[in-house]
CSV table of C-alpha atoms and ligand atoms in Angstrom, one decimal:
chain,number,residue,atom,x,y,z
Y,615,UNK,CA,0.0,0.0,0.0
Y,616,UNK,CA,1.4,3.2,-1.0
Y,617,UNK,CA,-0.2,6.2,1.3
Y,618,UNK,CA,0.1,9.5,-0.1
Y,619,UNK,CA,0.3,12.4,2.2
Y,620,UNK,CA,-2.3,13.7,5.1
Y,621,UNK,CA,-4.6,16.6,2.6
Y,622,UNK,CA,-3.3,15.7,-0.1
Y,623,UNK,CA,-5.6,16.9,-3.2
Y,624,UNK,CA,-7.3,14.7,-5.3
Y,625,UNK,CA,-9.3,15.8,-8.5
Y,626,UNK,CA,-9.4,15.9,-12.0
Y,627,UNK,CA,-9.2,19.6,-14.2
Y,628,UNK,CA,-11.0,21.2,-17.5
Y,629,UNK,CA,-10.7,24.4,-19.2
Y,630,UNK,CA,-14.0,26.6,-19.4
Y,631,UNK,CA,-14.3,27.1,-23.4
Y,632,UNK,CA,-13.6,23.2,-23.5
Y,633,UNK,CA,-16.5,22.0,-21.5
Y,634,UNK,CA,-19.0,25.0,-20.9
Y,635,UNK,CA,-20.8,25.3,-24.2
Y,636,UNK,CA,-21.8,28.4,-25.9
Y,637,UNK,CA,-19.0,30.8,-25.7
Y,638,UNK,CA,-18.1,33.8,-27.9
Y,639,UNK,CA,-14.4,34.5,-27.9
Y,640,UNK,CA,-11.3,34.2,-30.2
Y,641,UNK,CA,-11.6,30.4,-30.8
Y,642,UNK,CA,-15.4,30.7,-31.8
Y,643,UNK,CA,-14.9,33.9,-34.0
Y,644,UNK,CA,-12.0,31.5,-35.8
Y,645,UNK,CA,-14.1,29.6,-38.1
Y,646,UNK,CA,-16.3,26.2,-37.4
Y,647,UNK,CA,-13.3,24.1,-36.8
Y,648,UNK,CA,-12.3,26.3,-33.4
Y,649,UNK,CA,-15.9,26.4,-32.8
Y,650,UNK,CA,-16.9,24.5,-29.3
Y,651,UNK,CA,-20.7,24.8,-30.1
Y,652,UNK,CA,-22.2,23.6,-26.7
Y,653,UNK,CA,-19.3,21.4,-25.9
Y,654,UNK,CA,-20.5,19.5,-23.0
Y,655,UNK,CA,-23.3,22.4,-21.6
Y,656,UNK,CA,-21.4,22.0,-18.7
Y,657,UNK,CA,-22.1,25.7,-17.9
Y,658,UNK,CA,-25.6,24.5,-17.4
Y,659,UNK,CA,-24.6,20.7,-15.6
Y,660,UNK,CA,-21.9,21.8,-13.5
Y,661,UNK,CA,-23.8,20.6,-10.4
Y,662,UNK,CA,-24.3,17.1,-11.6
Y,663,UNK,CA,-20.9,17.3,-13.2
Y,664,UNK,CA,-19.6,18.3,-9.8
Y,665,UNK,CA,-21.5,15.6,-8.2
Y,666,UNK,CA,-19.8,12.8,-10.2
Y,667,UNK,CA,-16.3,14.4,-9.0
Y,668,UNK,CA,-18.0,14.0,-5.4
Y,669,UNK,CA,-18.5,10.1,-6.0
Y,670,UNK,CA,-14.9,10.1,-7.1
Y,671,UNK,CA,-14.0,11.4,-3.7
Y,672,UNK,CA,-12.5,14.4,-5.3
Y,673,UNK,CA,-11.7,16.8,-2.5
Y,674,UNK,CA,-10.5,19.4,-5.1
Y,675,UNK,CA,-11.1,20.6,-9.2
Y,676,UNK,CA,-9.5,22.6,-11.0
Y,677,UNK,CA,-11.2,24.6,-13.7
Y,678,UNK,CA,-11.5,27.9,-15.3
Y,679,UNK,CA,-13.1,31.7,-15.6
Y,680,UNK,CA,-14.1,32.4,-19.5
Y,681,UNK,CA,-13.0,36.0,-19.9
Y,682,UNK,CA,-14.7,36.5,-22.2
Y,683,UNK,CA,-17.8,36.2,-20.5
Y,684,UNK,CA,-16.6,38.6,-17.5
Y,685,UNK,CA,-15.5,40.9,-19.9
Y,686,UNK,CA,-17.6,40.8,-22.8
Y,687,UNK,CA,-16.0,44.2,-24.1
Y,688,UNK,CA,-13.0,46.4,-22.4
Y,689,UNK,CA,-13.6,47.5,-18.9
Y,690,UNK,CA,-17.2,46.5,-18.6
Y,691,UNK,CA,-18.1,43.3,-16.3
Y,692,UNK,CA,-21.2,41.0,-16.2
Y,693,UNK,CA,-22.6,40.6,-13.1
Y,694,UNK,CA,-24.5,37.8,-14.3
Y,695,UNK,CA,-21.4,35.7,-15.2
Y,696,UNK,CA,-20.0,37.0,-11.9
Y,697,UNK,CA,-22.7,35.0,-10.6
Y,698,UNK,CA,-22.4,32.3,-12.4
Y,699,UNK,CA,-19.2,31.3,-11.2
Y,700,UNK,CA,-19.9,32.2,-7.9
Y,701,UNK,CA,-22.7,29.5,-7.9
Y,702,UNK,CA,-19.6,27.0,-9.5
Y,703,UNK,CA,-17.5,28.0,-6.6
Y,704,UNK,CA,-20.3,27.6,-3.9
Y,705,UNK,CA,-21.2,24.1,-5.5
Y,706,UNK,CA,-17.5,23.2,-5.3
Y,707,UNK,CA,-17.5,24.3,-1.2
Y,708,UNK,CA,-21.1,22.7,-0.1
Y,709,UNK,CA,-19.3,19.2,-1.7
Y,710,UNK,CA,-16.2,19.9,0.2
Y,711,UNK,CA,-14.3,20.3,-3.3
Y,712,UNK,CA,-11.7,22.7,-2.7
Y,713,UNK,CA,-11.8,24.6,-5.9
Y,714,UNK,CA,-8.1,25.5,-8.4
Y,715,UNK,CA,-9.1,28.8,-10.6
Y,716,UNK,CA,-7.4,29.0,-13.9
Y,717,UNK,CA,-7.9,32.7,-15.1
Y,718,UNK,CA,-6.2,32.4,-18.4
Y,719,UNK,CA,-6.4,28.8,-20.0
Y,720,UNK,CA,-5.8,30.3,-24.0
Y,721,UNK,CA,-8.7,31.9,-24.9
Y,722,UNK,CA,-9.8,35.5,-25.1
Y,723,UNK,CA,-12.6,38.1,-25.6
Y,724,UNK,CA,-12.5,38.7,-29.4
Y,725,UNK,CA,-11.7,42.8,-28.3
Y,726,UNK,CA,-8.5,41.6,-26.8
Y,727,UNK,CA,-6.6,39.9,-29.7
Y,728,UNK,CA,-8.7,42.9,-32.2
Y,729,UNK,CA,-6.1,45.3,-29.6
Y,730,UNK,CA,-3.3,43.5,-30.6
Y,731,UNK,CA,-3.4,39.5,-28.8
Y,732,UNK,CA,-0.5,39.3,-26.3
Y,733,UNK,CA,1.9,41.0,-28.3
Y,734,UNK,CA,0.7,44.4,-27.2
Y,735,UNK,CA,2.6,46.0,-24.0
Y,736,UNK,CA,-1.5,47.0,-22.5
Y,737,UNK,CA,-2.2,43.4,-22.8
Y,738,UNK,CA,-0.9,43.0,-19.3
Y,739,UNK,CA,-3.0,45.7,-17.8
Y,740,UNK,CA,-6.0,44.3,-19.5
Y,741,UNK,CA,-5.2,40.6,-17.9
Y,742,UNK,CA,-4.5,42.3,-14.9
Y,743,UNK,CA,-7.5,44.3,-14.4
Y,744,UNK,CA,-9.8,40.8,-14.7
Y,745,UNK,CA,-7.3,39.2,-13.1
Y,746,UNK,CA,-8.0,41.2,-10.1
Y,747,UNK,CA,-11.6,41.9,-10.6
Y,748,UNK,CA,-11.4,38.2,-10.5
Y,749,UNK,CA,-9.7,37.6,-6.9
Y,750,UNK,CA,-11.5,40.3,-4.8
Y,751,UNK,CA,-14.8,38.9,-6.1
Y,752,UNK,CA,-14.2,35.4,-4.9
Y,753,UNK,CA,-11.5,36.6,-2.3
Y,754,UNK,CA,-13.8,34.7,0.5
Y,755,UNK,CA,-14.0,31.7,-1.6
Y,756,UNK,CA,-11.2,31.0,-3.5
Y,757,UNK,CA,-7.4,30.2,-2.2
Y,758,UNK,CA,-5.4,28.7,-5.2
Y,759,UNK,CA,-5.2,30.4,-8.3
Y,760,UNK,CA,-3.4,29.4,-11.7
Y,761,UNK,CA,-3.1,32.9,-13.2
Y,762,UNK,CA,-1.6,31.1,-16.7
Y,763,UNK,CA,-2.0,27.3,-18.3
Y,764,UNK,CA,1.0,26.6,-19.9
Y,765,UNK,CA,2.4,29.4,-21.7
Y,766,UNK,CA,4.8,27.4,-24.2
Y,767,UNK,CA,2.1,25.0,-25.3
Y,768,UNK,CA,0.2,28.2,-25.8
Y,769,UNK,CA,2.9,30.6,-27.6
Y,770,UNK,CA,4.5,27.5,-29.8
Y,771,UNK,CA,0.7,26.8,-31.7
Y,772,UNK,CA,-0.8,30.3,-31.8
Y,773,UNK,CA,2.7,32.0,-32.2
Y,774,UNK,CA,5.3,29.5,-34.3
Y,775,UNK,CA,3.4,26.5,-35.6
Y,776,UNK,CA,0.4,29.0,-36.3
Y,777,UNK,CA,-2.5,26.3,-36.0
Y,778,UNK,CA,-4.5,28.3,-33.5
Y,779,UNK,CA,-5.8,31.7,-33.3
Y,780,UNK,CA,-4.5,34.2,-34.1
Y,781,UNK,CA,-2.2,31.7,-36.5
Y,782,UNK,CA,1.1,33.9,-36.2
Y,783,UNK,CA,4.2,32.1,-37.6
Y,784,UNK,CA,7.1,34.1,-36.0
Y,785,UNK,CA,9.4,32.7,-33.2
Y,786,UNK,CA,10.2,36.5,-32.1
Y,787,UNK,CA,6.6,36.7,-31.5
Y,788,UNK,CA,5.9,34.0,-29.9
Y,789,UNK,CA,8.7,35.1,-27.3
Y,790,UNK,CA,7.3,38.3,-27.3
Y,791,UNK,CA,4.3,36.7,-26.0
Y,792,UNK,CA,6.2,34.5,-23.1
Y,793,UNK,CA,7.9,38.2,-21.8
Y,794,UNK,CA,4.2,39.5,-21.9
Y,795,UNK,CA,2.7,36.6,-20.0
Y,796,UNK,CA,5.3,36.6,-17.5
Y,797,UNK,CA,5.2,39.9,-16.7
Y,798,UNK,CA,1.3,39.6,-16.7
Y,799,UNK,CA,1.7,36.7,-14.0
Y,800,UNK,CA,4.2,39.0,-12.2
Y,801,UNK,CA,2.0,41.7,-11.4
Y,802,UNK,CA,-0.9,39.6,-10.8
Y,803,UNK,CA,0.8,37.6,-8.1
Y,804,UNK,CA,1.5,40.6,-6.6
Y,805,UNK,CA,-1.7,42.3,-6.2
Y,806,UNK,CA,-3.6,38.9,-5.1
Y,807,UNK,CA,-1.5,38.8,-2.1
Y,808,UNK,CA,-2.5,42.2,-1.4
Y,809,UNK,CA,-5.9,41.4,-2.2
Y,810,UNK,CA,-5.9,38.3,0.2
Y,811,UNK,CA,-2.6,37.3,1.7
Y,812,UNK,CA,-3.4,33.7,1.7
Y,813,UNK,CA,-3.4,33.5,-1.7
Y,814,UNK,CA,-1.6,30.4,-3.1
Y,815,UNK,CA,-0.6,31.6,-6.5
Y,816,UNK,CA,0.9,29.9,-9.3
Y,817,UNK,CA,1.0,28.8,-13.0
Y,818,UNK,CA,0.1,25.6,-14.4
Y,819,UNK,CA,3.4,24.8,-16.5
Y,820,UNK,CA,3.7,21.5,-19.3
Y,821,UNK,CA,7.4,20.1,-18.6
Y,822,UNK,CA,8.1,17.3,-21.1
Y,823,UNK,CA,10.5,14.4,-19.9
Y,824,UNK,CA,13.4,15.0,-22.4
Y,825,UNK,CA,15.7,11.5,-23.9
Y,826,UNK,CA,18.9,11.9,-25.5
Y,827,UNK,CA,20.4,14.7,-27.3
Y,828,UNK,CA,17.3,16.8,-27.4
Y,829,UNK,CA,17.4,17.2,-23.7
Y,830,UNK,CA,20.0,19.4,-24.1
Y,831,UNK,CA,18.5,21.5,-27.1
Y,832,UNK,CA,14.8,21.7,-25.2
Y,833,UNK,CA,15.2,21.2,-21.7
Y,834,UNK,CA,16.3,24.4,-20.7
Y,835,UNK,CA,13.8,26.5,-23.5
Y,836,UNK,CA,10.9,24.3,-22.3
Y,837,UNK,CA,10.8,23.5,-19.2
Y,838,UNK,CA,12.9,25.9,-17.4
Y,839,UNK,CA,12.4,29.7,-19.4
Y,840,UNK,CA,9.2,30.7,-18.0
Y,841,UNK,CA,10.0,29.5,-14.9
Y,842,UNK,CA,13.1,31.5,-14.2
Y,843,UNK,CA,11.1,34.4,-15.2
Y,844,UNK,CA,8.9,33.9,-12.6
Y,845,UNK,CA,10.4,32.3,-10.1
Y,846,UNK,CA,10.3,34.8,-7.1
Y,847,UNK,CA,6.5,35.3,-8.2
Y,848,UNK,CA,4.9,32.2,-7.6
Y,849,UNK,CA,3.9,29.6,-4.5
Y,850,UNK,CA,3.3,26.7,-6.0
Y,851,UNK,CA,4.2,24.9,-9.3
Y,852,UNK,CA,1.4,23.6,-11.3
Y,853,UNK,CA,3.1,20.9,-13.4
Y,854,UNK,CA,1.4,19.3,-16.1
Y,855,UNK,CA,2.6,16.6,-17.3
Y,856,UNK,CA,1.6,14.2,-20.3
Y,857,UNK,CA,4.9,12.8,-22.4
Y,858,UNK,CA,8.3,12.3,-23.0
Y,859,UNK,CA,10.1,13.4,-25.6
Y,860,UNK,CA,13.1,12.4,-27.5
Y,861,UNK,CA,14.4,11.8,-31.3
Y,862,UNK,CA,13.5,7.8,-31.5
Y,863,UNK,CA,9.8,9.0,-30.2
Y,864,UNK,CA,9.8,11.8,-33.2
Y,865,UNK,CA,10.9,9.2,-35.8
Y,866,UNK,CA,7.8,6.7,-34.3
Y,867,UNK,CA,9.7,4.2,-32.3
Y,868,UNK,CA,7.5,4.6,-29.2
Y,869,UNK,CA,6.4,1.2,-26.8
Y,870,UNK,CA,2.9,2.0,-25.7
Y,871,UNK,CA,0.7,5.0,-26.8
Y,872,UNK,CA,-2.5,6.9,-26.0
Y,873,UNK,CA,-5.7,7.5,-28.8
Y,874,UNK,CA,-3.6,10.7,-29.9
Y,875,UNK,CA,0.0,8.5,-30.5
Y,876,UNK,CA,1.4,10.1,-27.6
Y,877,UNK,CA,4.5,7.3,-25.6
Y,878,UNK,CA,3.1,6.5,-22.5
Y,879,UNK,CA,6.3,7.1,-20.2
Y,880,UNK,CA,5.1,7.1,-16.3
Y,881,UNK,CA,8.6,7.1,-15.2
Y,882,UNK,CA,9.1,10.7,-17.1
Y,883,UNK,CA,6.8,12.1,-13.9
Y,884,UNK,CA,9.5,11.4,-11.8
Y,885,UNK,CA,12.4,12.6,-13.5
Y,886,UNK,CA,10.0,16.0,-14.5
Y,887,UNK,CA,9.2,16.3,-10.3
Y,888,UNK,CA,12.9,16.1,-9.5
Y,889,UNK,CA,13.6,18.3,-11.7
Y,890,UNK,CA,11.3,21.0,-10.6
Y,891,UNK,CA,12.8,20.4,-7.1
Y,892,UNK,CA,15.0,23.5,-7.5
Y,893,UNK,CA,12.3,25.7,-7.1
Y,894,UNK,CA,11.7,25.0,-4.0
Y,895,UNK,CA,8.0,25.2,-3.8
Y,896,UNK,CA,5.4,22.8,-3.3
Y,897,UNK,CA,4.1,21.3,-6.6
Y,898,UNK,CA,0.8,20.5,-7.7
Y,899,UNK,CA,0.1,18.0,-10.7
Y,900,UNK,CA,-2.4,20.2,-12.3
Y,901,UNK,CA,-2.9,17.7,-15.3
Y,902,UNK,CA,-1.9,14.4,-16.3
Y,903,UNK,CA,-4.0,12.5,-18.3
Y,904,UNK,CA,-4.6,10.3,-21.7
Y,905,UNK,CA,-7.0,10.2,-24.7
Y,906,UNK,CA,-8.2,6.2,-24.7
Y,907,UNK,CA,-11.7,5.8,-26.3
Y,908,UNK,CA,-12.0,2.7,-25.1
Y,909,UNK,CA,-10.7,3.0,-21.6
Y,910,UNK,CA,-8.4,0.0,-21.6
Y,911,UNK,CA,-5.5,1.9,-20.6
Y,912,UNK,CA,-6.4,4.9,-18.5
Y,913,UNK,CA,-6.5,2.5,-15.3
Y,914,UNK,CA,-2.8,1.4,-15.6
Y,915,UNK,CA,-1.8,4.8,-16.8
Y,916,UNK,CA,-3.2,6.6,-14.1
Y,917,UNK,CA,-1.6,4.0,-11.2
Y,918,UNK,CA,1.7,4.0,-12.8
Y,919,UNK,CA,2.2,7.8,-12.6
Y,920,UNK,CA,1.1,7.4,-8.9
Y,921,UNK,CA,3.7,5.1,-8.4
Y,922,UNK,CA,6.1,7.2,-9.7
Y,923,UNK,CA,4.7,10.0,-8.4
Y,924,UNK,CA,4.6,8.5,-4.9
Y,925,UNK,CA,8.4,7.9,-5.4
Y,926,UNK,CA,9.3,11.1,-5.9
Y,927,UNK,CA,7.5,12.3,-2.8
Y,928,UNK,CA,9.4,9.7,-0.8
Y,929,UNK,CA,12.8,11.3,-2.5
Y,930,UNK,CA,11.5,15.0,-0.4
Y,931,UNK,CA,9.4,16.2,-3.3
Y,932,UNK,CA,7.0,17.8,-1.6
Y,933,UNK,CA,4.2,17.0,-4.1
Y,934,UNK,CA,0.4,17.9,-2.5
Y,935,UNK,CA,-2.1,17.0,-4.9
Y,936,UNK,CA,-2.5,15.0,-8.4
Y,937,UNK,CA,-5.6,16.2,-10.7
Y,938,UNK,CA,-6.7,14.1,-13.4
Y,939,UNK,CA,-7.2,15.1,-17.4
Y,940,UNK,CA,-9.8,15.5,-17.3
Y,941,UNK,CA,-13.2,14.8,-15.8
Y,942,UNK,CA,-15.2,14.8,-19.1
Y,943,UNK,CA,-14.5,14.3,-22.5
Y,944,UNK,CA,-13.8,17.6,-24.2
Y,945,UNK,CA,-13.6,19.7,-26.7
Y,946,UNK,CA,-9.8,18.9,-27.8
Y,947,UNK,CA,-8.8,22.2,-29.8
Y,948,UNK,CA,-8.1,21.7,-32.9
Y,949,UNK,CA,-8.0,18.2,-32.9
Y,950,UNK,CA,-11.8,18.6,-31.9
Y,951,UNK,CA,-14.1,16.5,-30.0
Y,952,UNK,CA,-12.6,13.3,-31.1
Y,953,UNK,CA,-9.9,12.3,-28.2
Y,954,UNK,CA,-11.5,11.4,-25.1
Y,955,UNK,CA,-10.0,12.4,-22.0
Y,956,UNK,CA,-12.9,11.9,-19.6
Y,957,UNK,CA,-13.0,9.5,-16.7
Y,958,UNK,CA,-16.6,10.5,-17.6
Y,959,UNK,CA,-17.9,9.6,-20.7
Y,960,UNK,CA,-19.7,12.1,-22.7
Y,961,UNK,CA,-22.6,11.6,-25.4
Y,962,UNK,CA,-22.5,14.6,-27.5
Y,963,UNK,CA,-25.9,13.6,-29.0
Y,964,UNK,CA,-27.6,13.7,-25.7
Y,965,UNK,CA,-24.9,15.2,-23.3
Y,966,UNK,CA,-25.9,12.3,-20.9
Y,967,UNK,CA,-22.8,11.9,-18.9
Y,968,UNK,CA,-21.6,7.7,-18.3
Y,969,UNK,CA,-18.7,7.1,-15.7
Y,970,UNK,CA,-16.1,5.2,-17.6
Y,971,UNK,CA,-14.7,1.8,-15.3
Y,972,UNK,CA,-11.4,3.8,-14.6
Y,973,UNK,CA,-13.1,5.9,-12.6
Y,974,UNK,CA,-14.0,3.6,-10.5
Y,975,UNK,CA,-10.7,2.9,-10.0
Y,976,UNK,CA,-9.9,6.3,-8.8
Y,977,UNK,CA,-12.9,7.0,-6.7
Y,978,UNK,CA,-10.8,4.1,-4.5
Y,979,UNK,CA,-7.3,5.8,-4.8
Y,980,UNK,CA,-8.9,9.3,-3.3
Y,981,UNK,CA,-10.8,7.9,-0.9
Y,982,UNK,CA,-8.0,6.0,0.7
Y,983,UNK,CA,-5.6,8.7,-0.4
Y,984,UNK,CA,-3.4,5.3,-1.2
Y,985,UNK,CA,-2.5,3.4,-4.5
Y,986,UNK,CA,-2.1,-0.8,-3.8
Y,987,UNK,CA,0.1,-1.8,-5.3
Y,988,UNK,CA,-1.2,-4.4,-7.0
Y,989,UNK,CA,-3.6,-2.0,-8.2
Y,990,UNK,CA,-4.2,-3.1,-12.2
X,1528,BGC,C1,-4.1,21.4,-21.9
X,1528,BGC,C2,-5.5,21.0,-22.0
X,1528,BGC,C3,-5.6,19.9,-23.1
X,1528,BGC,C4,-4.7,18.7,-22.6
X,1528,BGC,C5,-4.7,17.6,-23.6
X,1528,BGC,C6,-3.0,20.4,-21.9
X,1528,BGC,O1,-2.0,20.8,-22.7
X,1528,BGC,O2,-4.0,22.3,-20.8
X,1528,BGC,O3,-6.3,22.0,-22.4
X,1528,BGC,O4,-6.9,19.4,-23.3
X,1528,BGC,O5,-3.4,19.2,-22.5
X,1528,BGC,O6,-4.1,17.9,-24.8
């Protein structure tokens, strides 16, 4: 029996424009392939949503605020949306579901990238002012905040590779965009902890597991950059963490692989944890997770980066909650609704919601906040 330690956090994540339904921001305004549509309505299911996290045994969830809904153009707010998520927070607390706000998980009211995207220098006052508008609304409610979701994932598509909005192909940009961000999180971080000083702020950041002679090439750039930047900013490390990474992978020699062809490589969890240990700051595991249809690997997948996760704490990582990827199926960017993620099942025809077997599974690892080891 592995025990994990006293509070630790179990839960699972999502992303508001990937689950919520019915959202009119950058992505929607890009054409019917970055369209969500309703997605899973689960702006209008959250409390049965939230209620199959509660049978999990979920004592935490991490999602986020859709700025464009708070801030449907420059300076003005919406009560009503104000109120919406207060009702998602309240649900959250009367469950016991200590709730993880993203406020910037990659996409934006449609007036903010007309102003210029992140490349403008007023970009960061503009993400500050919801930013803070934000934290002294839910002050009372709300102690961890993820002010950004991976910032590399996010500048490499819409800023180099140029498959999301707003399609730029330009690596100054797109480091343009990382200085922006950073500074954004900077000054957030700052006023939260005047706002309330037991905020626990932080960023949610994707570190690979580099192999071989790109390690040296990508380490440093992806993993390490923004955190550097930020490093006297921040109280916590979100880490997400989904692959490793290495030349044989690239050229398709990979052992066992998810619905989307990523390697399955639990040991890279461990080696991406001890790595962060630097830092010096508790870490979070804000997302790990797999796309598998069929949910014949998502058991394993999920107790084997436990195990190693479970190592590294034993080796002083000081690791204090693990959230699944995710808790429904979901709207998958531009690869659309096709992977499935969900330890919930979702029927997009009906939206009726069907608890896939791994979740099962781990409903048993929160409750006893353990892994067996002989857990299949
Ligand atoms: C993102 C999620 C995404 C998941 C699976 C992460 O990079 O934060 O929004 O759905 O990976 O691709």
């Amino acid at each position: 029996m592995l025990k994990f330690p006293k509070n630790f956090y179990w839960g699972t994540a999502t992303s508001a424009y990937q689950v919520e339904g019915n959202i009119k921001n950058d992505w929607s305004q890009a054409g019917k392939k970055y369209d969500a549509g309703i997605a899973c309505d689960h702006y209008n299911k959250y409390e049965q949503d939230f209620e199959l996290a509660k049978q999990m045994n979920n004592n935490a969830h991490r999602f986020s605020i859709e700025w464009a809904r708070i801030e449907p153009k420059p300076g003005e707010f919406s009560q009503k949306e104000i109120d919406h998520y207060k009702n998602v927070i309240n649900s959250l607390k009367e469950k016991n579901i200590e709730p993880f706000v993203t406020l910037y998980h990659w996409t934006l009211p449609t007036w903010f990238s007309e102003k210029g995207h992140w490349l403008k220098k007023e970009s960061i006052k503009y993400f500050e002012r919801f930013a803070i508008k934000i934290m002294k609304e839910y002050k009372d409610t709300v102690k961890f905040w993820i002010t950004i979701n991976e910032p590399n994932i996010y500048s490499s598509h819409s800023f180099i590779s140029g498959d999301w909005p707003p399609f730029e192909r330009s690596f100054f940009k797109a480091q343009q965009v990382l200085e922006n961000l950073a500074a954004a999180h900077k000054k957030i971080y700052k006023a939260g902890k005047e706002i309330n000083k037991n905020n626990k702020i932080g960023i949610a950041k994707n570190n690979n597991h580099f192999k071989g002679i790109i390690k040296f090439f990508s380490g440093y750039y992806w993993n390490h950059q923004f955190l550097q930047k930020i490093k006297n900013h921040q109280d916590f490390i979100g880490l997400n963490y989904y692959f490793s990474s290495s030349l044989l992978n690239f050229l398709g020699n990979k052992k066992e692989v998810t619905d989307l062809n990523w390697e399955i490589y639990p040991k890279g969890i461990y080696h991406v944890l001890k790595d962060l240990k630097k830092y010096k700051k508790p870490i979070y595991i804000t997302e790990n997770g797999l796309a598998d249809a069929k949910d014949k690997k998502r058991s394993s997948f999920i107790t084997n980066h436990l195990k190693w996760t479970h190592k590294a704490i034993k080796d002083k990582i000081d690791v204090r909650g693990y959230f699944y990827w995710s808790l429904l199926d979901n709207f998958e960017w531009d690869k659309g609704f096709k992977p499935r993620f969900g330890l919930i099942q979702v029927d997009y025809k009906t939206l009726k919601r069907k608890p896939r077997p791994s979740s099962k599974l781990y409903a048993q690892i929160c409750k006893g906040n353990a892994l067996k080891t002989k857990q299949k």
